[in-house]
Coordinates of C-alpha atoms in Angstrom, one line a residue:
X23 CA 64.2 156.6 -70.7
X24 CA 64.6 153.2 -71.9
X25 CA 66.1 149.8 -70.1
X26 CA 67.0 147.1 -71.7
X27 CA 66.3 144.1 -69.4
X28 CA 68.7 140.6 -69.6
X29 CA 67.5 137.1 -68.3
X30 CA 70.3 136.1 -65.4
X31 CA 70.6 134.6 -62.1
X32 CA 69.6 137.4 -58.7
X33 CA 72.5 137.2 -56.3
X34 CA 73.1 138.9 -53.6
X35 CA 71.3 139.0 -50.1
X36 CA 68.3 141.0 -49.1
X37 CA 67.2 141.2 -45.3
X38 CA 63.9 140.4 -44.1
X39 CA 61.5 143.4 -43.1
X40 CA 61.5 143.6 -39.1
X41 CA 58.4 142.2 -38.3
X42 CA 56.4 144.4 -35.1
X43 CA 54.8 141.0 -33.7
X44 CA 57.9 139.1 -34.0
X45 CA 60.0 141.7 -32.1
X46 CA 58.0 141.3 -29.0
X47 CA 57.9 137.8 -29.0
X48 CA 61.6 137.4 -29.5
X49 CA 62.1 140.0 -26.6
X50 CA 59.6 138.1 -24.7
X51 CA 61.1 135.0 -25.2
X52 CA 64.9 136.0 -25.0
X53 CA 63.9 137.8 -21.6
X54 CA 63.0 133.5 -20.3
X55 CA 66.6 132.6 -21.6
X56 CA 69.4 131.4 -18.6
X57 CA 71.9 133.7 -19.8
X58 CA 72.9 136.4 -22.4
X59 CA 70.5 136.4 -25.8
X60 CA 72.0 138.2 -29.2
X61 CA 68.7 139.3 -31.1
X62 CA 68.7 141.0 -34.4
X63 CA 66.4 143.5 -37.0
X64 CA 63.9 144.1 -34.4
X65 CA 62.9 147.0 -35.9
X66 CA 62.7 150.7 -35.2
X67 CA 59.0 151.3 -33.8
X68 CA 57.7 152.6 -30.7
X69 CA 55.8 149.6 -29.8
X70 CA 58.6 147.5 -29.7
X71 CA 60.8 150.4 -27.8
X72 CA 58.2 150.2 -25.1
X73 CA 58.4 145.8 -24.8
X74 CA 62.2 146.2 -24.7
X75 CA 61.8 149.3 -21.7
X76 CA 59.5 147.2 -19.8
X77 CA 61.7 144.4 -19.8
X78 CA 64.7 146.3 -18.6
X79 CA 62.2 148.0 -16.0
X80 CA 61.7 144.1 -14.7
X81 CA 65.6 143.5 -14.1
X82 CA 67.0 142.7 -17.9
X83 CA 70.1 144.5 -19.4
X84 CA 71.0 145.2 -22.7
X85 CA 73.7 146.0 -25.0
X86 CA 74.4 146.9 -28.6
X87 CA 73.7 148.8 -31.4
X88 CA 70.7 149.9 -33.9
X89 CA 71.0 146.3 -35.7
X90 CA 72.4 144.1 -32.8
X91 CA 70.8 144.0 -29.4
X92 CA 72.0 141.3 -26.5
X93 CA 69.2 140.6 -23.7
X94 CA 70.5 139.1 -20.4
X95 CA 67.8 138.7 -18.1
X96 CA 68.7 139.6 -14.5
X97 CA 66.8 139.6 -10.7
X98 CA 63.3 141.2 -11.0
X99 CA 63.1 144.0 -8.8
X100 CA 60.6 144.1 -5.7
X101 CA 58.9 147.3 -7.9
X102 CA 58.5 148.9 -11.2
X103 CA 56.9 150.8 -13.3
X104 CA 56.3 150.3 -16.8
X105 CA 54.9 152.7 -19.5
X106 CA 53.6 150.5 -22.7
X107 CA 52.4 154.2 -24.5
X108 CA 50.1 152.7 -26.9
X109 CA 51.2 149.1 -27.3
X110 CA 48.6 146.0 -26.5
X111 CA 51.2 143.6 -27.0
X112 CA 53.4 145.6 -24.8
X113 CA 50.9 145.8 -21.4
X114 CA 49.2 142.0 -21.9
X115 CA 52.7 140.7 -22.4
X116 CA 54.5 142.6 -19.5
X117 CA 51.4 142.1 -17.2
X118 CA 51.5 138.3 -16.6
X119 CA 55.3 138.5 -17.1
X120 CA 55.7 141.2 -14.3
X121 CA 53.1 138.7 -11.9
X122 CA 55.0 135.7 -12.6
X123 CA 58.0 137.4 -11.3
X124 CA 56.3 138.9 -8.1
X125 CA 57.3 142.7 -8.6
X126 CA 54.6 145.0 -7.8
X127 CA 54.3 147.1 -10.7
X128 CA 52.3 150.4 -12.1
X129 CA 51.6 149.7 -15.8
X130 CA 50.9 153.1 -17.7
X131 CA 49.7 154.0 -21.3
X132 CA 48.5 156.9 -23.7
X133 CA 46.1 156.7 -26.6
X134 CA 43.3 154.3 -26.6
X135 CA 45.7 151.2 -24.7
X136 CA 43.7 152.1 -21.6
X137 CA 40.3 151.8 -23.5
X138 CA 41.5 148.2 -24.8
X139 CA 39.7 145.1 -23.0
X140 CA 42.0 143.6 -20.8
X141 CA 39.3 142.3 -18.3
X142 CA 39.4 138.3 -19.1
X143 CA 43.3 138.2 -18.2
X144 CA 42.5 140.4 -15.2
X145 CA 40.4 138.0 -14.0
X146 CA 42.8 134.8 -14.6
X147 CA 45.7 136.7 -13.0
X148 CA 42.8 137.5 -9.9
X149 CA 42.1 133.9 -9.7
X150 CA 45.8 132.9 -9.0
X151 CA 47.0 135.1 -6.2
X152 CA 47.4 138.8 -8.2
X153 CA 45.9 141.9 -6.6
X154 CA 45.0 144.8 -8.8
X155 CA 45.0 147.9 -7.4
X156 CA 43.9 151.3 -9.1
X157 CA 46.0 154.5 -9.1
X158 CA 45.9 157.7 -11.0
X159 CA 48.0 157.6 -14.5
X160 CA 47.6 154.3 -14.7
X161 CA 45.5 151.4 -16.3
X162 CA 46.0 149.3 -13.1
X163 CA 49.1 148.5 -10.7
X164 CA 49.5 145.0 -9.4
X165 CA 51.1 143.0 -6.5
X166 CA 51.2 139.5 -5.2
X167 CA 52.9 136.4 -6.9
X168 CA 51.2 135.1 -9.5
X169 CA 50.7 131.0 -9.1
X170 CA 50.6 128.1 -11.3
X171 CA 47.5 126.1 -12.1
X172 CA 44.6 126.0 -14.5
X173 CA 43.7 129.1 -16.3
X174 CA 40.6 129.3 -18.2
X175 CA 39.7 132.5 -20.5
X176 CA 38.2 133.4 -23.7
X177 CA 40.0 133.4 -26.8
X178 CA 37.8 135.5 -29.2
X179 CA 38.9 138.6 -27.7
X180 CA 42.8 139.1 -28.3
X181 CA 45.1 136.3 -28.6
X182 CA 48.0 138.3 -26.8
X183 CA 46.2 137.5 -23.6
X184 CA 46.9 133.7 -24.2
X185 CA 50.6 134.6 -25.9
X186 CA 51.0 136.7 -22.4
X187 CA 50.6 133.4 -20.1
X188 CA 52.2 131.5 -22.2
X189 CA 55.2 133.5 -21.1
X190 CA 54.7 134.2 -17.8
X191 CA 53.9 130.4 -16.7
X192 CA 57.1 128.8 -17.0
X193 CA 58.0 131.2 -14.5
X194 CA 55.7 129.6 -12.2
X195 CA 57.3 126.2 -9.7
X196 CA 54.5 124.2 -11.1
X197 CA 52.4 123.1 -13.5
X198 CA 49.7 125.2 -15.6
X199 CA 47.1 124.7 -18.1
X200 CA 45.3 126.9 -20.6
X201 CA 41.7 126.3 -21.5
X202 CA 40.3 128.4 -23.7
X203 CA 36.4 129.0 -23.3
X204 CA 35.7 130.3 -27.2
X205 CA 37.3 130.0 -30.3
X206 CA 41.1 131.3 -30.5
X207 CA 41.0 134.4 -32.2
X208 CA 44.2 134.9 -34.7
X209 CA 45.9 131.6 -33.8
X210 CA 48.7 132.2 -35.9
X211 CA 49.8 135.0 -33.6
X212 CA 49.7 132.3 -30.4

């Protein structure tokens, strides 16, 4: 086979890759909006299916199709129960989120998510009003409100713990600080 190759200008239009991390933080963020929230390539992965379950497990709807997806976040629900199957970002998103909002809710997950170090942001939720409770199936179920003030974890151990509060706490009717107690481990993700 031969080509034969002309120097020209590109046109045309080429979108973007979906981008895993990016999904859940639009989702995340979209699911804070006042009203309705149009959201586009997020992607086809499981990951991202199980942010975009949890959130409609904690009172938002959705429409569309495969490309287009509109969020409208809605009243939490006094319960829930959300499965994250293998996604970090998933459970130490939804887990502040789901506190912030008061519903008690039974987080599950498969693979090694319920082997992942969650313990620091256990620990900061603990510390402002949210009870942890084990059950069988899950990696932990959780009541109580979660309240505002200082919150003070590592950040050398996963950054979606500090992504997580950051939002859940303008949820919260007050003010809240973050003070990280070791380097901030991929900052770029925060």
């Amino acid at each position: 086979m031969k080509a034969l190759i002309h120097p020209g200008l590109l046109r045309g239009e080429l979108p973007a890759p979906p981008s895993k991390s990016e999904a859940h933080r639009a989702l995340m963020a979209a699911s804070l909006a006042a009203g309705p929230v149009e959201l586009e390539n997020l992607g086809d992965c499981e990951d991202v299916a199980a942010t975009l379950a949890g959130l409609r497990a904690l009172g938002c709807r959705t429409e569309g199709d495969g490309t287009r997806l509109i969020l409208t976040p809605g009243p939490p629900p006094a319960r829930a129960e959300i499965d994250c199957g293998e996604s970090g970002s998933t459970f130490r998103f939804l887990l502040p989120a789901a506190a912030s909002l008061g519903a008690e809710t039974a987080f599950r997950g498969r693979g090694r998510l319920p082997e992942r170090p969650f313990e620091p942001l256990k620990a900061a939720l603990e510390a402002h009003g949210v009870r942890f409770e084990q059950r069988p199936g899950c990696i932990c179920a959780i009541s109580g409100r979660l309240r505002p003030g200082r919150y003070e974890l590592p950040g050398d151990i996963s950054s979606q713990f500090v992504t997580g509060l950051l939002f859940a706490l303008p949820r919260l009717p007050g003010e809240s600080a973050i003070r990280l107690t070791s380097p901030l481990r991929s900052a770029g993700y925060v």
